[in-house]
Structure formats: C-alpha cells, structure tokens
C-alpha positions as MATLAB code, in Angstrom:
seq = 'MNKHKTWIVFAKELADALRDRRTLLRILVPALLMGPLLLAALSGLIASLEERAERRELMAVGLEHAPTLQNFIERQTYTLKAAPADYEAQLRATRLLEPVLVVPKDFEARLLAGEAPTVEIVSDSANQRAAAGVGAMQRLLMGFNNERAALNMALRGVSTQLLQPVDVEERDLAGTQARAARLTSIIPMFIIMAVLYGALSAALDSTAGERERGSLEPLLMNPAPHGAIVAGKWGAVALMGMAVALLSSLSFVPAQWLIRSDSLQAMFQFGMGEVLAFWLLQIPLAAGLSGLLMALAIRSKTFKEAQASSTLIVTVVSLMPMVSLLNPGGDAAWYLWVPGLAQNTLMLAVLKGEALRWEQVAPGVITGLVITAGALAYVARSMRAAVAR';
ca = [
     -66.669   52.005  -51.523;
     -63.248   50.928  -52.714;
     -63.899   47.378  -51.445;
     -67.171   47.270  -53.363;
     -65.490   48.391  -56.639;
     -62.763   45.754  -56.006;
     -65.391   43.036  -55.675;
     -67.028   44.255  -58.952;
     -63.752   44.068  -60.835;
     -63.095   40.656  -59.180;
     -66.350   39.264  -60.365;
     -65.979   40.670  -63.769;
     -62.474   39.162  -64.283;
     -63.554   35.905  -62.824;
     -66.473   35.668  -65.249;
     -64.232   36.460  -68.188;
     -61.808   33.737  -67.152;
     -64.629   31.180  -66.778;
     -66.237   32.245  -70.022;
     -63.287   31.149  -72.099;
     -64.167   27.490  -71.834;
     -61.621   26.244  -74.308;
     -58.709   27.794  -72.466;
     -60.202   26.670  -69.184;
     -60.485   23.070  -70.303;
     -56.887   23.118  -71.495;
     -55.886   24.069  -67.979;
     -58.253   21.840  -65.907;
     -58.068   18.612  -67.910;
     -54.295   18.245  -67.400;
     -54.714   19.180  -63.728;
     -57.213   16.505  -63.169;
     -55.266   13.858  -65.096;
     -52.010   14.705  -63.453;
     -52.448   12.636  -60.379;
     -53.705    9.421  -62.138;
     -51.151    9.493  -64.885;
     -48.164   10.220  -62.547;
     -49.054    7.608  -60.047;
     -50.002    4.979  -62.632;
     -46.585    5.517  -64.456;
     -44.680    5.441  -61.193;
     -46.365    2.460  -59.824;
     -46.103    0.679  -63.204;
     -42.294    1.058  -63.051;
     -42.030   -0.055  -59.455;
     -44.391   -3.046  -60.058;
     -42.231   -4.117  -63.039;
     -39.090   -4.003  -60.968;
     -40.808   -5.914  -58.150;
     -41.997   -8.510  -60.622;
     -38.473   -8.947  -61.964;
     -37.129   -9.311  -58.496;
     -39.684  -12.076  -57.847;
     -38.905  -14.044  -60.997;
     -35.232  -14.263  -59.757;
     -33.779  -14.661  -63.126;
     -30.071  -14.173  -64.050;
     -28.693  -13.708  -67.474;
     -25.139  -15.098  -68.049;
     -22.487  -15.871  -70.652;
     -19.987  -18.695  -70.157;
     -21.623  -19.958  -66.885;
     -21.073  -23.575  -68.211;
     -17.393  -22.966  -67.416;
     -18.185  -22.503  -63.704;
     -20.284  -25.433  -62.367;
     -19.520  -24.465  -58.810;
     -20.893  -20.920  -59.326;
     -23.824  -22.288  -61.306;
     -24.733  -24.692  -58.536;
     -24.610  -21.901  -55.918;
     -26.851  -19.676  -58.074;
     -29.438  -22.418  -58.637;
     -29.512  -23.214  -54.894;
     -30.548  -19.551  -54.406;
     -33.683  -20.393  -56.512;
     -32.454  -18.306  -59.498;
     -33.402  -19.254  -63.022;
     -30.388  -19.066  -65.526;
     -30.874  -17.638  -68.947;
     -28.405  -17.411  -71.701;
     -27.591  -13.914  -72.839;
     -27.854  -13.061  -76.559;
     -24.730  -12.833  -78.607;
     -25.025   -9.152  -79.157;
     -25.932   -8.386  -75.522;
     -23.548   -5.269  -75.424;
     -25.266   -3.662  -78.335;
     -28.717   -4.516  -76.917;
     -27.792   -3.063  -73.551;
     -26.702    0.265  -75.277;
     -29.841    0.318  -77.291;
     -31.971   -0.332  -74.124;
     -33.483   -3.456  -75.855;
     -31.981   -5.648  -73.112;
     -33.206   -4.596  -69.662;
     -31.106   -6.893  -67.448;
     -27.352   -6.899  -66.543;
     -25.280   -9.798  -67.974;
     -22.826  -11.906  -65.891;
     -19.748  -12.867  -68.003;
     -17.721  -15.758  -66.744;
     -14.261  -16.585  -68.199;
     -13.369  -20.041  -69.490;
     -10.680  -20.576  -66.836;
     -12.986  -19.831  -63.946;
     -13.075  -23.334  -62.490;
      -9.389  -23.952  -62.970;
      -8.283  -20.875  -61.231;
     -10.802  -21.388  -58.455;
      -9.305  -24.897  -57.808;
      -5.804  -23.505  -57.984;
      -6.598  -21.075  -55.106;
      -6.571  -18.099  -57.361;
      -9.289  -15.419  -57.737;
     -10.978  -15.733  -61.146;
     -12.553  -12.480  -62.533;
     -16.165  -12.250  -63.539;
     -17.784   -9.263  -65.109;
     -21.206   -7.617  -64.559;
     -21.952   -5.962  -67.802;
     -24.499   -3.180  -67.749;
     -25.062    0.353  -69.056;
     -25.523    3.187  -66.668;
     -27.651    4.940  -69.238;
     -29.966    1.927  -69.328;
     -31.650    2.505  -66.057;
     -33.746   -0.734  -66.026;
     -30.542   -2.833  -66.508;
     -28.461   -0.870  -64.075;
     -31.164   -1.484  -61.394;
     -30.366   -5.131  -61.423;
     -26.633   -4.752  -60.838;
     -27.005   -4.537  -57.047;
     -28.853   -7.815  -56.726;
     -26.200   -9.531  -58.926;
     -23.411   -8.143  -56.777;
     -25.067   -9.472  -53.606;
     -25.411  -12.847  -55.116;
     -21.779  -13.000  -56.051;
     -20.765  -11.681  -52.600;
     -22.780  -14.610  -51.078;
     -20.842  -17.058  -53.210;
     -17.556  -15.556  -52.108;
     -18.572  -15.840  -48.435;
     -19.629  -19.501  -48.966;
     -16.358  -20.471  -50.682;
     -14.352  -18.651  -48.065;
     -16.187  -20.426  -45.264;
     -15.732  -23.902  -46.893;
     -11.951  -23.160  -47.312;
     -11.530  -22.180  -43.824;
     -13.529  -25.121  -42.504;
     -11.409  -27.517  -44.449;
      -8.282  -26.098  -42.765;
      -9.887  -26.311  -39.286;
     -10.302  -22.524  -38.948;
     -13.516  -21.193  -37.366;
     -15.692  -19.523  -39.885;
     -16.587  -16.909  -37.351;
     -13.329  -15.213  -38.215;
     -15.016  -14.165  -41.483;
     -17.430  -12.058  -39.648;
     -15.912  -10.593  -36.472;
     -18.640   -7.974  -36.335;
     -22.456   -8.543  -36.645;
     -23.984   -5.701  -38.540;
     -27.607   -4.873  -38.251;
     -29.232   -2.040  -40.306;
     -31.844    0.263  -38.596;
     -33.787    2.555  -40.900;
     -34.994    5.660  -39.193;
     -37.247    6.712  -41.989;
     -40.985    6.078  -41.375;
     -43.381    4.547  -43.896;
     -44.351    7.872  -45.419;
     -40.756    9.079  -45.564;
     -39.797    6.017  -47.626;
     -42.692    6.724  -49.928;
     -41.681   10.304  -50.317;
     -38.402    9.143  -51.964;
     -40.476    7.701  -54.667;
     -43.200   10.374  -54.936;
     -40.879   13.351  -54.563;
     -41.886   14.669  -58.068;
     -45.448   15.390  -56.879;
     -44.746   18.838  -55.423;
     -43.220   20.071  -58.643;
     -46.430   19.238  -60.555;
     -48.504   21.135  -57.912;
     -46.246   24.128  -58.251;
     -46.575   24.127  -62.062;
     -50.308   23.809  -61.668;
     -50.439   27.022  -59.678;
     -48.280   28.760  -62.340;
     -50.237   27.714  -65.369;
     -53.563   28.230  -63.582;
     -52.665   31.937  -63.021;
     -50.750   32.406  -66.232;
     -53.674   32.580  -68.761;
     -55.867   34.748  -66.480;
     -52.960   37.164  -65.620;
     -52.026   37.745  -69.318;
     -55.601   38.166  -70.442;
     -56.570   40.670  -67.715;
     -53.709   42.941  -68.667;
     -52.092   42.507  -72.107;
     -55.197   40.640  -73.454;
     -57.444   43.583  -72.539;
     -54.955   46.106  -73.953;
     -54.846   44.191  -77.187;
     -58.727   44.198  -77.340;
     -58.782   47.795  -76.505;
     -60.887   47.341  -73.331;
     -58.325   48.227  -70.809;
     -58.222   52.040  -71.289;
     -62.041   52.392  -71.090;
     -61.863   50.335  -67.841;
     -59.280   52.725  -66.337;
     -61.427   55.769  -67.345;
     -63.890   54.644  -64.704;
     -64.025   56.529  -61.451;
     -62.843   53.448  -59.546;
     -59.373   53.858  -58.029;
     -56.629   52.037  -59.955;
     -55.644   50.222  -56.776;
     -59.198   48.701  -56.518;
     -59.020   47.696  -60.180;
     -55.688   46.071  -59.744;
     -56.653   44.248  -56.568;
     -59.791   42.965  -58.232;
     -57.893   41.659  -61.238;
     -55.171   40.150  -59.024;
     -57.791   38.337  -56.854;
     -59.300   36.688  -59.853;
     -55.973   35.620  -61.177;
     -54.741   34.261  -57.837;
     -58.045   32.433  -57.314;
     -57.554   30.664  -60.754;
     -54.123   29.559  -59.739;
     -55.376   28.268  -56.363;
     -58.250   26.495  -57.956;
     -56.123   24.614  -60.444;
     -53.660   23.788  -57.624;
     -56.605   22.341  -55.546;
     -57.740   20.222  -58.440;
     -54.235   18.919  -58.974;
     -53.942   18.001  -55.357;
     -57.384   16.387  -55.150;
     -56.521   14.295  -58.307;
     -53.976   12.305  -56.362;
     -56.609   11.014  -53.875;
     -58.575    8.780  -56.275;
     -55.310    8.094  -58.242;
     -54.193    5.929  -55.411;
     -56.673    3.293  -56.706;
     -54.563    2.949  -59.756;
     -51.379    2.040  -57.946;
     -50.237   -1.341  -59.144;
     -47.291   -1.751  -56.761;
     -48.320   -3.319  -53.383;
     -45.369   -1.828  -51.576;
     -46.075    1.683  -52.926;
     -49.768    1.479  -52.163;
     -48.974    0.425  -48.499;
     -46.471    3.345  -48.053;
     -48.146    6.186  -49.986;
     -50.734    7.969  -47.882;
     -52.351   10.953  -49.411;
     -55.691   12.023  -47.976;
     -57.611   15.200  -47.445;
     -55.196   16.314  -44.744;
     -52.356   16.385  -47.219;
     -54.607   18.028  -49.847;
     -55.452   20.822  -47.398;
     -51.770   21.260  -46.423;
     -50.665   21.416  -50.037;
     -53.379   23.924  -50.945;
     -52.598   26.285  -47.896;
     -48.864   26.180  -48.735;
     -49.611   27.409  -52.307;
     -51.406   30.558  -51.219;
     -48.290   32.777  -50.860;
     -46.755   31.307  -54.152;
     -50.122   31.925  -56.021;
     -50.351   35.485  -54.692;
     -46.714   36.338  -55.597;
     -46.770   34.628  -59.059;
     -50.000   36.370  -59.954;
     -48.625   39.693  -59.185;
     -45.437   39.063  -61.131;
     -47.140   37.757  -64.154;
     -49.423   40.857  -64.124;
     -46.408   43.145  -63.756;
     -44.690   41.576  -66.756;
     -47.782   41.635  -68.939;
     -49.009   45.179  -68.114;
     -46.106   46.597  -70.193;
     -46.760   44.355  -73.171;
     -48.691   45.592  -76.115;
     -50.025   42.289  -77.275;
     -50.883   38.948  -75.677;
     -48.157   37.150  -77.704;
     -45.534   39.613  -76.269;
     -46.781   38.953  -72.735;
     -46.464   35.215  -73.368;
     -42.876   35.727  -74.336;
     -42.122   37.790  -71.341;
     -43.690   35.206  -68.979;
     -41.389   32.429  -70.188;
     -38.691   33.772  -67.774;
     -40.915   33.197  -64.780;
     -42.105   29.764  -66.023;
     -38.434   28.694  -66.552;
     -37.285   29.914  -63.093;
     -40.145   28.456  -61.210;
     -39.855   25.084  -62.962;
     -36.130   24.906  -62.099;
     -36.597   25.802  -58.454;
     -37.435   22.289  -57.219;
     -34.234   20.959  -58.901;
     -32.033   22.957  -56.545;
     -32.750   20.568  -53.734;
     -31.846   17.567  -55.909;
     -28.526   19.141  -57.003;
     -27.449   20.243  -53.501;
     -25.667   17.312  -51.832;
     -25.499   19.177  -48.562;
     -29.270   18.590  -47.821;
     -31.959   21.262  -47.289;
     -30.660   24.700  -46.315;
     -32.472   27.378  -44.309;
     -32.438   29.810  -47.257;
     -34.668   27.379  -49.247;
     -37.599   28.671  -47.231;
     -37.150   32.148  -48.577;
     -37.213   31.283  -52.260;
     -40.622   31.139  -53.952;
     -41.230   27.756  -55.436;
     -38.305   26.143  -53.599;
     -39.922   26.872  -50.295;
     -43.205   25.290  -51.314;
     -41.422   22.221  -52.686;
     -39.444   21.787  -49.410;
     -42.530   22.063  -47.272;
     -44.603   19.751  -49.426;
     -41.949   17.142  -49.333;
     -42.012   17.406  -45.488;
     -45.838   16.883  -45.559;
     -45.344   13.763  -47.816;
     -42.873   12.427  -45.177;
     -45.454   12.807  -42.515;
     -43.594   15.541  -40.672;
     -45.451   18.293  -38.770;
     -44.748   21.774  -40.099;
     -43.647   24.455  -37.740;
     -44.605   28.100  -37.932;
     -40.990   29.209  -38.353;
     -40.831   27.001  -41.478;
     -43.866   28.411  -43.099;
     -43.402   32.116  -42.119;
     -40.445   32.880  -44.616;
     -42.647   31.731  -47.589;
     -45.587   33.839  -46.454;
     -43.407   36.905  -45.886;
     -41.703   36.599  -49.296;
     -45.131   36.043  -50.982;
     -46.460   39.193  -49.304;
     -43.491   41.313  -50.328;
     -43.490   40.137  -54.017;
     -47.339   40.646  -54.243;
     -47.222   44.194  -52.720;
     -44.329   45.253  -54.942;
     -45.773   43.750  -58.086;
     -49.241   45.258  -57.593;
     -47.824   48.693  -56.856;
     -45.945   48.499  -60.092;
     -49.100   47.474  -61.992;
     -51.129   50.262  -60.421;
     -48.338   52.837  -61.347;
     -48.201   51.507  -64.937;
     -52.027   51.822  -65.214;
     -51.832   55.495  -64.021;
     -49.050   56.139  -66.505;
     -51.186   54.625  -69.332;
     -54.093   56.904  -68.489;
     -51.923   59.922  -68.315;
     -50.682   59.201  -71.889;
];
C-alpha cells in the first residue's frame, strides 16, 4: 500500500515538473547545447593553434642585425614578420597574439668575437595565445645554438658528438584517449552541474514552492505516510536530475561532428559506452543532491528563500572538481568519498579509457546512500512537525 502511494506522489510530482514548460525549457536547452558549444569552442581554439603552427611565422624586432640567425630561421622554413612598434602594449592588451623575438644591435659582432649575445623572447603570461608560442621559439633558438656550437667544434677539429654524449628518446605512456582527456577534462564538471540544476528546480518547487502556494499542508493531511510522500517527491526530483544529466551526456555524441581540429577529432572518442558510464556514475550524486536540496528547502517559507539557501550547495558542488586541479600531488583516495569530486575523478578515468573497478565506485555509492537516507529522514521529520503545528 505504501509503495502504491509513493508511486502516486511520484507521478504527481513528475507531472507537475513537466507541466512547467518554461522552466523545463530553461533547463533542457542549455543541457542539449552544452556538448556542441563546448566542443566547438575547444576545437576552435586547438585548430587556431594548429593553424598558427603550420604557418611557421616568427615575429621579430632587430633581426636585420643578425644575418646569421636570420639565415638559420629561414632555413627552418619560417616566415619572418616585423613586429609593430608598440608590441609590448599590444601584448598586454591581448591585441597581439604572438611572442616577439628582440635581437640587439651588437648581436653579430659579439657572435663573431666568441661572446654570447643576448636575445629576448617578449611575451605576456596573461596573454595565453601569445604565451603558447614561446616554447616553439625557444626550441628554434636552441637549434641555432646547437648548430653554431657544432660548427665551432668542427672548425677546431673536435668531434661534434661531444655535444650530445647521451641520446634521449621520449616515450609517452599515455594512450590516445588519455591525451584527449587532458584537453576535455572540463566535460565532467558540466555533467555534474547538469545533475544539480536538473534537480534544483524540482526540489525547490516540490517543497518550498508547494508551501508558498498553500498545497503542502493539504497534501500532508492525506492518510498516506509521510515517508511515502517524501519518497515519491524525492524520486521525481532525482529522476529530473538524471534526465538532464543523460541529455547533457548525449549531446557530446553528435557534437563530435563539429570538431574542427583533426588531432582532437582523432583522439576524442565519446560513444554510447561513455554516455552510459557517465549516467550510471551520476546516480549516487543525483540521489544525494536531491535529498539535500529538499532538506534545505523544506524549512523555507518561500521559493525565493529556498533559492537563497540552495546557493551553498551550488557553490560547493561547482568547486569540487577544482580540488583535483589545485592538488599537485595527484588524485588521492579520499577523492572517491566526496560527492561531486568522486564523480569528476571517475568520469575523467572513463575519458582516459580506463576500466573502473568496484572499489573505485563503491565509496561514491555508499556516500550517496548515506546522504540520501539522512536528508529524507530530515524532510519526513520536518513534514511531521509541520502537521503537528
């Protein structure tokens, strides 16, 4: 009998949530557009960086004073461009998106005298596009240094092999998906926020919203147990959060067609397997967040007051994925016990193509169950107190 009443409340709350089409569209439209917009913006940035690397252009000041260096750069198939007179101001204002090589007037004279002339690579670390080109310019100048050193040693009859007594080979252990995950690590955060915002409106409306409309007290006067009423409301709220999370995950599948970067398109693999894994990982989070939001809202007298109270949960959950970025020591075992942070860690593992183990998933499930049980018990007790008054 209690299960039947729970299903009645569940159906009623779900119908109420779906009936408010304006609010529903405000939630669903961003969820559906999230994948295409995010991947389009990310691939556009990567494609522009790749295009700049293919152009092989170098911006310099005073390179006419260094014909030897200019000859080397041109032999590397680079196109030289003169920097504007106010290049420093343009770099600070992010109007100039390339670093500038500054060559002193005495470059060639000091080089011929056997001294080491100083050149500057001028950039602005706040100008990310310009800072991204510093590494390529440094490697180019390192190549010039190696060539000059080899020529000087050859003229003196010294073997150039002394310059490289050790052969160094790089071996990258990261797979294709793991390299792509470095670029797409922001995706899990958007999925987590989709769960939160999907459950937020339904949670506040089913508690504080009904109290403000005056429909909560008549509902509690029904002979149905308060536990059945709470379970029905919570089920509808959690389902809304899971539905929005599923739509957000699905949006990344067709969004792959919009990727403009060939390298990112080759590395990023997001199919129905990843969608299912993401969705299953959100179940404990959706359950716990739905209960917490209802627990905060049940004590609020108005919908606006409930919205203000929920900002704490929104803030904490949105900051959770940042913990892994700010911790230089790598992922810690306690991450898996923190709601939001656990899901972010596990979804990143899925993006890297790693197989999840039960001992990784269990802490998040246990935490979600504990939070859900505690929050729903509090909501049921608050409802009984409201009837007693």
